[in-house]
Tab-separated table of C-alpha atoms in Angstrom:
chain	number	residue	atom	x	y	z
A	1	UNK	CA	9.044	-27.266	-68.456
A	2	UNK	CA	12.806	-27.576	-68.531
A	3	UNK	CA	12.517	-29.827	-64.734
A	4	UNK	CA	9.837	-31.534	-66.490
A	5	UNK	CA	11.582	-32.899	-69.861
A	6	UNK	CA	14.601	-33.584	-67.758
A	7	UNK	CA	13.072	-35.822	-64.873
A	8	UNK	CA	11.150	-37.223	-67.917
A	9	UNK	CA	14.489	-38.237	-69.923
A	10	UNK	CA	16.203	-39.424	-66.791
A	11	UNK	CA	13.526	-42.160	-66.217
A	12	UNK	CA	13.831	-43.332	-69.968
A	13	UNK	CA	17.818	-44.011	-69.471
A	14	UNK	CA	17.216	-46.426	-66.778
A	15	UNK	CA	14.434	-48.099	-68.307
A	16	UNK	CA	11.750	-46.940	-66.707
A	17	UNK	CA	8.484	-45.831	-67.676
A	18	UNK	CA	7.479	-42.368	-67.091
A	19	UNK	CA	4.580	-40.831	-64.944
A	20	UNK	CA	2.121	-39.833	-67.496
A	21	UNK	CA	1.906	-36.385	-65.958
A	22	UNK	CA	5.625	-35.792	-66.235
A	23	UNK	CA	4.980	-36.408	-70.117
A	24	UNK	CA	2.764	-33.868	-70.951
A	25	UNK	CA	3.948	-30.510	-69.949
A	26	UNK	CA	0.913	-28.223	-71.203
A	27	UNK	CA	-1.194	-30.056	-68.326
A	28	UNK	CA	1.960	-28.699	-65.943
A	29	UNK	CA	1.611	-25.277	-66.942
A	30	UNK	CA	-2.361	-25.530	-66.682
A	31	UNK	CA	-1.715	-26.999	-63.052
A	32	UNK	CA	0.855	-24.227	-62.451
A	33	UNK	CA	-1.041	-21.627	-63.748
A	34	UNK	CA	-3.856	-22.436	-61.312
A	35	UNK	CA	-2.072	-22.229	-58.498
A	36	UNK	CA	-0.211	-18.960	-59.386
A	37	UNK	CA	-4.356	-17.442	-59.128
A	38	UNK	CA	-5.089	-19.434	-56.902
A	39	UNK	CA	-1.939	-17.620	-54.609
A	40	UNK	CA	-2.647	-13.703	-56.203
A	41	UNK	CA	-6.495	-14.010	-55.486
A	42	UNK	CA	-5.712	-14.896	-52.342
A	43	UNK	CA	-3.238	-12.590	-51.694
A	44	UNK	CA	-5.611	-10.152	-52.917
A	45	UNK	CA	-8.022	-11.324	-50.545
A	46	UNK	CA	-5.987	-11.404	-47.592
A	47	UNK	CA	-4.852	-7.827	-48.605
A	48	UNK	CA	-8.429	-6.028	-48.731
A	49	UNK	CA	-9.624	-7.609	-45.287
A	50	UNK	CA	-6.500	-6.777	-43.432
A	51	UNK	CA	-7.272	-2.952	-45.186
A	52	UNK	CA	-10.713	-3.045	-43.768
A	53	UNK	CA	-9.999	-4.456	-40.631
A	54	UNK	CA	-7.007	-1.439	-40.116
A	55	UNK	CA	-9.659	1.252	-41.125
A	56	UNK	CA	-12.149	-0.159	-38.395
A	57	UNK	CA	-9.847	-0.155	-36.055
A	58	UNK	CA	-8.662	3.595	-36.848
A	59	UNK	CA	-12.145	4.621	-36.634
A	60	UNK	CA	-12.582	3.009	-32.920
A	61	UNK	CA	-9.622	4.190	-31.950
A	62	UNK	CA	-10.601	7.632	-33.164
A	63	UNK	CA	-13.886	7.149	-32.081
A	64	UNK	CA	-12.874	6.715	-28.305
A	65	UNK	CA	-9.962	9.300	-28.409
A	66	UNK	CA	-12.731	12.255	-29.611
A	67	UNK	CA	-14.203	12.544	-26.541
A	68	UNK	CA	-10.954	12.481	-24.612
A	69	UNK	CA	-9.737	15.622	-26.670
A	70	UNK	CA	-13.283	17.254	-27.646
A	71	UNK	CA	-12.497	20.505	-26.105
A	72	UNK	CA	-8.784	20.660	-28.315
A	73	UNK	CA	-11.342	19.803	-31.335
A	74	UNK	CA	-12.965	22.294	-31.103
A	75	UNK	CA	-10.442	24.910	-30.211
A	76	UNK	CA	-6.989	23.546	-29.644
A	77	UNK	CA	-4.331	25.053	-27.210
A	78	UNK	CA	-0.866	25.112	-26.811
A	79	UNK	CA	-0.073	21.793	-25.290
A	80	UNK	CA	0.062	18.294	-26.055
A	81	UNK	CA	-3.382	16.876	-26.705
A	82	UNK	CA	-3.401	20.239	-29.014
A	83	UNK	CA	-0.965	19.351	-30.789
A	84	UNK	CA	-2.938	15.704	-30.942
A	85	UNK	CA	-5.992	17.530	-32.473
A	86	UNK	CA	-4.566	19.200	-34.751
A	87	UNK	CA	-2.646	16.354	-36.274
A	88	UNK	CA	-6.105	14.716	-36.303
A	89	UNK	CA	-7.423	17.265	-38.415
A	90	UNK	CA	-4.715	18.073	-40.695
A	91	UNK	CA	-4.193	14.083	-41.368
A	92	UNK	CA	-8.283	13.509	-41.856
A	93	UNK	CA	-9.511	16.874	-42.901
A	94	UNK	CA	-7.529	18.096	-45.801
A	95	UNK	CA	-8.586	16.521	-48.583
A	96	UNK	CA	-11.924	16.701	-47.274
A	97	UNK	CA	-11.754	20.483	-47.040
A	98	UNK	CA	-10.151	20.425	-50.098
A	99	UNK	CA	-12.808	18.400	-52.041
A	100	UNK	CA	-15.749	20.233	-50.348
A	101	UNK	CA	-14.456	23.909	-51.676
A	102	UNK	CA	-13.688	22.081	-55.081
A	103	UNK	CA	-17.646	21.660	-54.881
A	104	UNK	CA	-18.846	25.491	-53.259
A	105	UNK	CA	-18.487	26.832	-56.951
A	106	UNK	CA	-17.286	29.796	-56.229
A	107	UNK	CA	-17.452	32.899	-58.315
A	108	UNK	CA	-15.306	36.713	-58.167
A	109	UNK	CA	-18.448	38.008	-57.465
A	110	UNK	CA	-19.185	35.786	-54.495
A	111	UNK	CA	-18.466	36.853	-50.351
A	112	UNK	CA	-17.599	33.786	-48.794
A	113	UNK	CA	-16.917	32.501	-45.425
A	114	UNK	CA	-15.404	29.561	-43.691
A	115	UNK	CA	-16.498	28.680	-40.515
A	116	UNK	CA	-13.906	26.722	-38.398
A	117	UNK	CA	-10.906	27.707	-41.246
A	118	UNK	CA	-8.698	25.627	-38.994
A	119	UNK	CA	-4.420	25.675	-40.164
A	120	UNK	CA	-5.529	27.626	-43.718
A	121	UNK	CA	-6.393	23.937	-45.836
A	122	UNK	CA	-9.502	25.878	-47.506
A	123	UNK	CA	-7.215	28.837	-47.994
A	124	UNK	CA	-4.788	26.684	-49.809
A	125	UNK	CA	-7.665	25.317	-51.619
A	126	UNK	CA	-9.222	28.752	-52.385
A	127	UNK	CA	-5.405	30.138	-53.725
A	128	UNK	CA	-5.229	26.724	-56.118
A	129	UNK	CA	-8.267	27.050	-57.424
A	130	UNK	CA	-7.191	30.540	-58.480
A	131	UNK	CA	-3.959	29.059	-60.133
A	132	UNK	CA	-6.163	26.318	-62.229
A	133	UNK	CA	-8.595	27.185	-65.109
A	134	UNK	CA	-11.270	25.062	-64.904
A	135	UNK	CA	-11.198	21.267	-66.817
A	136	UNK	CA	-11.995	22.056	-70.565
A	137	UNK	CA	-11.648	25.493	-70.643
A	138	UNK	CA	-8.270	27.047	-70.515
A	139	UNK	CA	-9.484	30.711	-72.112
A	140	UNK	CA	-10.735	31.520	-68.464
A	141	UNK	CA	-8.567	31.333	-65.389
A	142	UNK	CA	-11.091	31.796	-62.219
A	143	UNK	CA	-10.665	34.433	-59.901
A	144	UNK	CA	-10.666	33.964	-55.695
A	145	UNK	CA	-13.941	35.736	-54.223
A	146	UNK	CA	-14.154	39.015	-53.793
A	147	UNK	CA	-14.390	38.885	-50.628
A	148	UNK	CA	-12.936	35.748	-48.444
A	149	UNK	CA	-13.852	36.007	-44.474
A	150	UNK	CA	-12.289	33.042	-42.415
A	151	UNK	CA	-14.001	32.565	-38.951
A	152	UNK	CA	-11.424	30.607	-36.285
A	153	UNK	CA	-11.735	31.226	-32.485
A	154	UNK	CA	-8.475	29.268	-32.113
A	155	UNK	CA	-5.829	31.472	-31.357
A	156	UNK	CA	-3.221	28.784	-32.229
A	157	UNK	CA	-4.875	28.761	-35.690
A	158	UNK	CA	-5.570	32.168	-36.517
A	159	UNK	CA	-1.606	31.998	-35.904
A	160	UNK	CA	-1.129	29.415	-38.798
A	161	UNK	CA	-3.809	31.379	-41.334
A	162	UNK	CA	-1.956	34.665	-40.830
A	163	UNK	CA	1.274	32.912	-41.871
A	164	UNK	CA	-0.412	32.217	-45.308
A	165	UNK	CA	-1.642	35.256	-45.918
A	166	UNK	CA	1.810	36.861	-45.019
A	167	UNK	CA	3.169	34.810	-47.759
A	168	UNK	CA	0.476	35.644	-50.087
A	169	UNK	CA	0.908	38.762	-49.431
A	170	UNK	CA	4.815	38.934	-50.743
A	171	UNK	CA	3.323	36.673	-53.594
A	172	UNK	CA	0.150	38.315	-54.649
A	173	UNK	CA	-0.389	42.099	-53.424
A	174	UNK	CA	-3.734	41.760	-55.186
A	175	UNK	CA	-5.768	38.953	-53.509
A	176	UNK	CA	-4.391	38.934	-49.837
A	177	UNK	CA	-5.958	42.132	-48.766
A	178	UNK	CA	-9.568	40.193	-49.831
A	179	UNK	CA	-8.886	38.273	-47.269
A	180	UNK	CA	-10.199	38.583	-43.189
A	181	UNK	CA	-9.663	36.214	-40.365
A	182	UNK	CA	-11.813	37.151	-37.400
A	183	UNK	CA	-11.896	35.331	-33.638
A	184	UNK	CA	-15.698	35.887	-32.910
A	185	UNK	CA	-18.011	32.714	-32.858
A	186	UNK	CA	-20.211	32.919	-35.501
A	187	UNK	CA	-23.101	32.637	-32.936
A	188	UNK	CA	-22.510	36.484	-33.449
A	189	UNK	CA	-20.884	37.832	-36.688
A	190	UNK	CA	-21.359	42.131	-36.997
A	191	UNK	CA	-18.340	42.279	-38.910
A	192	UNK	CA	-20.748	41.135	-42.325
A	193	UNK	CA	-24.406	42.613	-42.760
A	194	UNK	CA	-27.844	41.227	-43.796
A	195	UNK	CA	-28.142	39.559	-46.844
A	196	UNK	CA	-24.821	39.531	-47.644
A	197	UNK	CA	-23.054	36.607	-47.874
A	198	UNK	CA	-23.381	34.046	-50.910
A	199	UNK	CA	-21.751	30.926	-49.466
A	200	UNK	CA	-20.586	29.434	-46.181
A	201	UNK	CA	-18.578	26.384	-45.713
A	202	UNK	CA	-17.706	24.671	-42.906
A	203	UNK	CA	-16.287	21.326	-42.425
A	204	UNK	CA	-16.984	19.550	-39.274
A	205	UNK	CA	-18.113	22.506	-37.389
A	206	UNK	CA	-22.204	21.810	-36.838
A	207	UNK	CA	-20.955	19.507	-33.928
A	208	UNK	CA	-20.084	22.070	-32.008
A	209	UNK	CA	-22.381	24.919	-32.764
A	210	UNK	CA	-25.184	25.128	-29.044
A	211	UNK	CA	-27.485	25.985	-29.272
A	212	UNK	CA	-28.238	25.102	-33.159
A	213	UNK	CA	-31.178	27.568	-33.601
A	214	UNK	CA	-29.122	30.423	-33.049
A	215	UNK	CA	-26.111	30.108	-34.505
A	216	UNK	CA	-28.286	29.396	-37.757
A	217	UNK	CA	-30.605	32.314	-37.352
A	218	UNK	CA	-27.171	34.457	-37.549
A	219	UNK	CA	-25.875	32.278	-40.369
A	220	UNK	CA	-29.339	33.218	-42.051
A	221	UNK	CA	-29.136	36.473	-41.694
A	222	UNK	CA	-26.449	37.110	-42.926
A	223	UNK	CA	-26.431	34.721	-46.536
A	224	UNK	CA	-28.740	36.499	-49.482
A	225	UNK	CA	-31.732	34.880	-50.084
A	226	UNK	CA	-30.676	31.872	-52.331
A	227	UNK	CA	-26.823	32.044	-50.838
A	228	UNK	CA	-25.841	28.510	-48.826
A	229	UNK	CA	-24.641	27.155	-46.382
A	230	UNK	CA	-22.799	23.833	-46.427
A	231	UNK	CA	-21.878	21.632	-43.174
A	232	UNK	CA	-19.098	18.806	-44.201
A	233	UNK	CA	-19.882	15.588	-41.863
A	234	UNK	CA	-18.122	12.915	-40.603
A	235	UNK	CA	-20.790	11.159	-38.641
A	236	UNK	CA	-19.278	7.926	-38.596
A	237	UNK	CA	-16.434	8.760	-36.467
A	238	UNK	CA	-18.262	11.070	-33.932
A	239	UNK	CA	-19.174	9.784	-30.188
A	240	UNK	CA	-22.199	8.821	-29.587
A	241	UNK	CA	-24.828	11.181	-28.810
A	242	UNK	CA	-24.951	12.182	-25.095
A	243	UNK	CA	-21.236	11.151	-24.381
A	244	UNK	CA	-19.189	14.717	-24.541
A	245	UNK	CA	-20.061	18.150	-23.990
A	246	UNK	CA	-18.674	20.077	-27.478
A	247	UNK	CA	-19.781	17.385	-29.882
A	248	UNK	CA	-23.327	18.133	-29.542
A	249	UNK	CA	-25.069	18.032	-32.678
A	250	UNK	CA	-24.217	14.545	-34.140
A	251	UNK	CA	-27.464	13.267	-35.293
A	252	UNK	CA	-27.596	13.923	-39.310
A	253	UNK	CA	-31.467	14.379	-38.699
A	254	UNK	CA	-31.822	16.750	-35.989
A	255	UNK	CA	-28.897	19.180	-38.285
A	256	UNK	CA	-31.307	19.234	-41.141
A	257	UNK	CA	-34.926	19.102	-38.251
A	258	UNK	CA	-33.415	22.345	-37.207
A	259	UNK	CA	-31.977	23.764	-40.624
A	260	UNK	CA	-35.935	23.439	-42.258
A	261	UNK	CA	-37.430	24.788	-38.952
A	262	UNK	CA	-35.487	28.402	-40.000
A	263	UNK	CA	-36.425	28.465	-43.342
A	264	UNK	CA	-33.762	26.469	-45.703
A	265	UNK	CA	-34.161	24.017	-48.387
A	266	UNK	CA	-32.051	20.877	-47.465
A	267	UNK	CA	-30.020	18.597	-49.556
A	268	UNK	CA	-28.138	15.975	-48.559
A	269	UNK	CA	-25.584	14.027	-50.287
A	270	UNK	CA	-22.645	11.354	-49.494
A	271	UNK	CA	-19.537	12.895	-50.787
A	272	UNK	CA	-16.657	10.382	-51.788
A	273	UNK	CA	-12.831	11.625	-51.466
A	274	UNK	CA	-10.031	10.105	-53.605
A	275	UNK	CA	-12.018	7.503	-54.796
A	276	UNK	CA	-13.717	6.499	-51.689
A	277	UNK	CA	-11.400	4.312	-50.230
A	278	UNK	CA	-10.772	5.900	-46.939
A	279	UNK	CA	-13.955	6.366	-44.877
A	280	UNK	CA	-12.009	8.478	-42.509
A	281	UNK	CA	-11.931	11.208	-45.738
A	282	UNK	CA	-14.980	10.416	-47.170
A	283	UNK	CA	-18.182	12.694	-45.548
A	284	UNK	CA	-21.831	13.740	-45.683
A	285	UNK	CA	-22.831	16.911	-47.274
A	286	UNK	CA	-25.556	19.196	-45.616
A	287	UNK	CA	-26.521	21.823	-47.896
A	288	UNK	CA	-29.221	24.505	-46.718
A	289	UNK	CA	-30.158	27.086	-49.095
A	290	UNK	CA	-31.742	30.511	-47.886
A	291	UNK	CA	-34.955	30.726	-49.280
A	292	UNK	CA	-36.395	33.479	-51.816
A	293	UNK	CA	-39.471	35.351	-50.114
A	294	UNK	CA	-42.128	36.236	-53.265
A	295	UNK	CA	-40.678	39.373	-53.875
A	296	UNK	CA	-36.856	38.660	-53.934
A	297	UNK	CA	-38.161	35.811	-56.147
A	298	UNK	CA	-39.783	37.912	-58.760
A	299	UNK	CA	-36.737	40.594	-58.986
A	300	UNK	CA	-34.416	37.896	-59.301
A	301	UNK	CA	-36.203	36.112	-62.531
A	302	UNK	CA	-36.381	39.433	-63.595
A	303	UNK	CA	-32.466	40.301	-63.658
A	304	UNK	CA	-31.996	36.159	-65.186
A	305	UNK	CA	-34.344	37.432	-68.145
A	306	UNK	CA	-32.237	40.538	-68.566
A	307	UNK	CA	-29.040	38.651	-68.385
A	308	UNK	CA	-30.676	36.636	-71.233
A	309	UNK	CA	-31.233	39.032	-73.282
A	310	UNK	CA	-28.112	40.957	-73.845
């Protein structure tokens, strides 16, 4: 306005007429206004496709390193494309992990098990959930199951989860020794017995588990009737079917074929992390629930009704 009135007065000293738009300085500030959108929706544009355009080309790169390190995903070593893998997981997996044991409900009463507990992330998870009451209700702090029993044939880390539970233990004499980490592949697990287990998690482990059928005969066996089991899945980032040896099961449909074939009722659901902005965090949840034979069904309304009651 103030280069406006001033180009505008100089004209008049010399005698000369002004530019009409040089008179009116609301139609300036229209015109400038414009252009200042015109430049932030642009920017904004610009902004969002070069976002998009880095997150595709994460997720190709990512897609074509996987099979290059697919045995370190599954269980990495001590050397280098270890080390790769399991800054892969820890930068992609964490919130994921963190968001999916957020959604496993869990209760005191509840055994649960991790399959694939990785550097301790649903640890962490399951000690912070036992630090937070619940949203609303601050009169009841939860509790961490009564029984937690982490599953990681990586020696590397079953290294790193030991090193939290060390610390727990100076910190909290009470909940560490609730806590197991076994080495066996849960193809096999005699270290829990029929019917015991209320929940399993496990977050980008189904890729891995050959032959499917039998690692999920174990995993039913083993869950009470009505107990879950819940695969996290990043399918969008996964090499294509046929192209590596460990990442095996990477067809949503067959994971669920083969999950009704023994038995469980499926669910499954698009889960979206922090919002949903980064695909790489964001994944599909495959929920299989053990189900109730006529029998189990019966005693269980039965105990509901007496819960009722008192």
């Amino acid at each position: 306005h103030k280069l406006v009135t001033t180009s505008s007065q100089h004209l008049v000293n010399r005698g000369l007429r002004p530019h009409r738009r040089i008179l009116k300085p609301k139609t300036d500030r229209k015109i400038l206004t414009i252009h200042r959108v015109s430049c932030f929706t642009a920017r904004s544009f610009v902004t969002k496709a070069t976002h998009k355009i880095m997150n595709f080309i994460k997720k190709a790169f990512i897609k074509w390193l996987l099979p290059q390190i697919s045995s370190h995903m599954r269980s990495p070593d001590e050397g280098f494309l270890g080390t790769v893998a399991m800054t892969l997981m820890k930068k992609f997996n964490s919130r994921s992990i963190r968001e999916g044991i957020h959604r496993m409900q869990l209760r005191s009463t509840d055994t649960f098990v991790e399959l694939g507990a990785g550097n301790g992330d649903g640890l962490l998870s399951l000690i912070d959930l036992n630090k937070i009451p619940p949203s609303g209700d601050q009169s009841r702090s939860p509790s961490l199951p009564k029984r937690v029993v982490l599953i990681e044939i990586s020696e590397r880390f079953r290294i790193e989860l030991h090193k939290i539970i060390d610390q727990l233990q100076q910190e909290n004499e009470v909940i560490a020794p609730r806590i197991e980490v076994h080495s066996e592949d849960c193809i096999s697990m005699p270290f829990l017995e029929d019917d015991s287990v209320d929940k399993i998690f496990g977050m980008n482990v189904v890729y891995f588990l050959s032959p499917l059928e039998d690692y999920l005969r174990e995993i039913k066996r083993v869950l009470k009737p009505g107990g879950k089991i819940v695969f996290g899945c990043k399918f969008g980032s996964l090499p294509r079917e046929g192209t590596s040896k460990e990442f095996v099961n990477v067809n949503r449909h067959v994971i669920c074929d083969a999950l009704e074939k023994e038995g469980f009722n499926v669910t499954v659901s698009k889960v979206l992390v922090d919002g949903g902005d980064n695909e790489m965090k964001n994944y599909v949840e495959i929920i299989g629930v053990k189900a109730y034979n006529d029998t189990e069904r019966e005693c269980e309304n039965l105990v509901e009704v007496m819960e009722s009651s008192q």
